[in-house]
Steps between C-alpha positions, in 0.01 A plus 500: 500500500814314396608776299571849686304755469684821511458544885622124555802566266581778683451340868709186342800784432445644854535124664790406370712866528359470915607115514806494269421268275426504087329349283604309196395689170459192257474549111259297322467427153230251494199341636709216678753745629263696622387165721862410602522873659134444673636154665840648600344757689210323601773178635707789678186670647611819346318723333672630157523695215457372128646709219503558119760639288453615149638165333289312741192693419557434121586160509182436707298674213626181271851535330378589213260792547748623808200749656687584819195688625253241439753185656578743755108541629463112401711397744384711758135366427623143518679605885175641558363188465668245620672674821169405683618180564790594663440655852720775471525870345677663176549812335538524119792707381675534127862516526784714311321733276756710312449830340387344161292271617292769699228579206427183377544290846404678859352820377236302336462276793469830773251618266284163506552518877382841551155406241482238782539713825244756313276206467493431848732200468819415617807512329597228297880527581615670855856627401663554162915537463663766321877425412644821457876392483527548131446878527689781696380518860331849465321336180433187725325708776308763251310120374450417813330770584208466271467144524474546926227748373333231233533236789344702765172521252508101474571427868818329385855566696771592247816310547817703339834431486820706597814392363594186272437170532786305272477134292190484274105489528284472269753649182594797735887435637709713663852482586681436820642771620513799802178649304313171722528671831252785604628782693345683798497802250281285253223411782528892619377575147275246498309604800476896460351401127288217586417547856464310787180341462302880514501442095380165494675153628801368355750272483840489415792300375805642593792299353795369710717270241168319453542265160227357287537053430733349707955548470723292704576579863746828475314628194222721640607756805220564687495769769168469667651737784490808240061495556556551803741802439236621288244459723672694765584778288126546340364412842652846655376720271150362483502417862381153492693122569562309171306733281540252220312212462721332287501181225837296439544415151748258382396272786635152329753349677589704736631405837246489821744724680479792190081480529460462817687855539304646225200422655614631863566862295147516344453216225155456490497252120759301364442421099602115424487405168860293404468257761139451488553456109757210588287334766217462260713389194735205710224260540399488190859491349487136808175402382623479108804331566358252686248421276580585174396175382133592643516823380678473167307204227859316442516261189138528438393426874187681603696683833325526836204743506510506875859609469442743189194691675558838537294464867842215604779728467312821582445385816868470529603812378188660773627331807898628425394831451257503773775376731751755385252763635484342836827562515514859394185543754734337782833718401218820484363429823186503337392141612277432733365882487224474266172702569221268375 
């Protein structure tokens, strides 16, 4: 199946943590976006995951009824669709859930995914993120601890996050400051509450300077070597090598050297949403100016309909973003390893 089951999801996180690569974590908003991600991975011969946050889920509802559970499972349905074409696997994931979107966002969807695995089916999502950065760390892991429960009932992997991502997503922003680096302390905690992997699988985003968007160079400082401090520290008291698997957020525009580190220390998923956002948006911005006389009826001219088509500049705007992936799958290491 193009889209992991829970077993396959779990094999794809094993793969890459053995072969030290990761793979790109893309967030969709649409049905064509969805399709740019599919050919960037499938053009890299990577496998992938696609992902949803809240704004995405409502704004694939329609933006003006702004269901984020219903977009959210739309878009999922449409990846279900279409991914057969591409020869290559993906796991469905929703990105970034605070604590007040947990009611009216994820808890519903766990609960429609454990109706499904009570059904006999599979889940319709295989990981759901919990952003606990807004709330005190012992708040943070006390959440997490129910929702590792509520995703062990719907075969889903929980994906939490321990410490503070700055910039802005989706209305959330947080400053940029010392609070953006986890401590060894902060991943102890997180592992005697949580467990390592007895409780249920995980992931986790520990933070080391990373920065939602994109600042100029000298901006953001990154210290990808602070996993693997982490790692080290965890890794002696539960007596295992990189007990993390770990997710980089923040991933736009940072330098090959910075991931490629991050991904030698445990960095299993890198979220790309910034860059991905620009590489679908510059063609069409090319294709307008170009032909605004085609796509603009100037001084009662009828315009070009093969220039005003939705289909002519949405292939643009698919083949940028598509190509910005095969580069993230090529900085990840991820090329070139899918399963299919």
């Amino acid at each position: 199946m193009p889209i992991a089951t829970p077993e396959v999801y779990a094999e794809m996180i094993d793969r890459a943590k053995a072969g030290k690569f990761a793979y790109p974590a893309i967030n969709v908003t649409s049905s064509q976006t969805v399709t740019a991600a599919l050919r960037g991975f499938a053009e890299a011969e990577s496998d992938g995951i696609l992902q949803v946050s809240v704004g995405g889920g409502e704004y694939a509802s329609g933006s003006t009824v702004k269901d984020r559970v219903a977009g959210t499972r739309a878009l999922a349905a449409y990846a279900r669709e279409v991914a057969n074409g591409y020869g290559i696997t993906v796991a469905l994931h929703t990105d970034h859930c605070v604590k007040e979107n947990l009611d009216s966002w994820v808890k519903p969807l766990l609960a429609l995914e454990a109706e499904e695995v009570a059904a006999g089916k599979l889940p319709t999502f295989q990981s759901h993120m919990f952003d606990g950065s807004t709330v005190p760390l012992d708040e943070n892991l006390v959440i997490a601890e129910e929702l590792l429960e509520l995703s062990a009932k719907a075969r889903t992997i929980l994906e939490i996050e321990i410490g503070v991502v700055g910039g802005e997503e989706d209305g959330h922003e947080a400053e940029i400051n010392d609070k953006l680096y986890t401590t060894p302390e902060d991943g102890l905690a997180t592992v005697r509450a949580l467990g390592a992997g007895e409780k249920g699988r995980y992931l986790t985003a520990l933070t080391f300077g990373n920065v939602h968007g994109v600042y100029k160079p000298g901006a953001v400082k990154l210290r990808p070597e602070l996993l693997g401090e982490i790692q080290e520290v965890v890794g002696k008291e539960v007596g295992k090598d990189k007990p993390f698997d770990l997710v980089f957020h923040g991933g736009s525009g940072s330098s090959a050297e910075e991931i490629g580190i991050a991904v030698d220390h445990g960095v299993i998923k890198m979220n790309i949403d910034t860059d991905t956002q620009y590489a679908f948006t510059r063609p069409v911005v090319e294709h307008m100016f170009r032909n605004y006389d085609g796509v603009l009826k100037i001084d009662g001219e009828v315009g070009n309909k093969k220039q005003y088509d939705p289909r002519a500049w949405g292939k643009a705007a698919e083949a940028g973003m598509a190509q910005r992936i095969v580069e993230a799958c090529q900085q990840l290491r991820s090329a070139g390893t899918k399963m299919a």
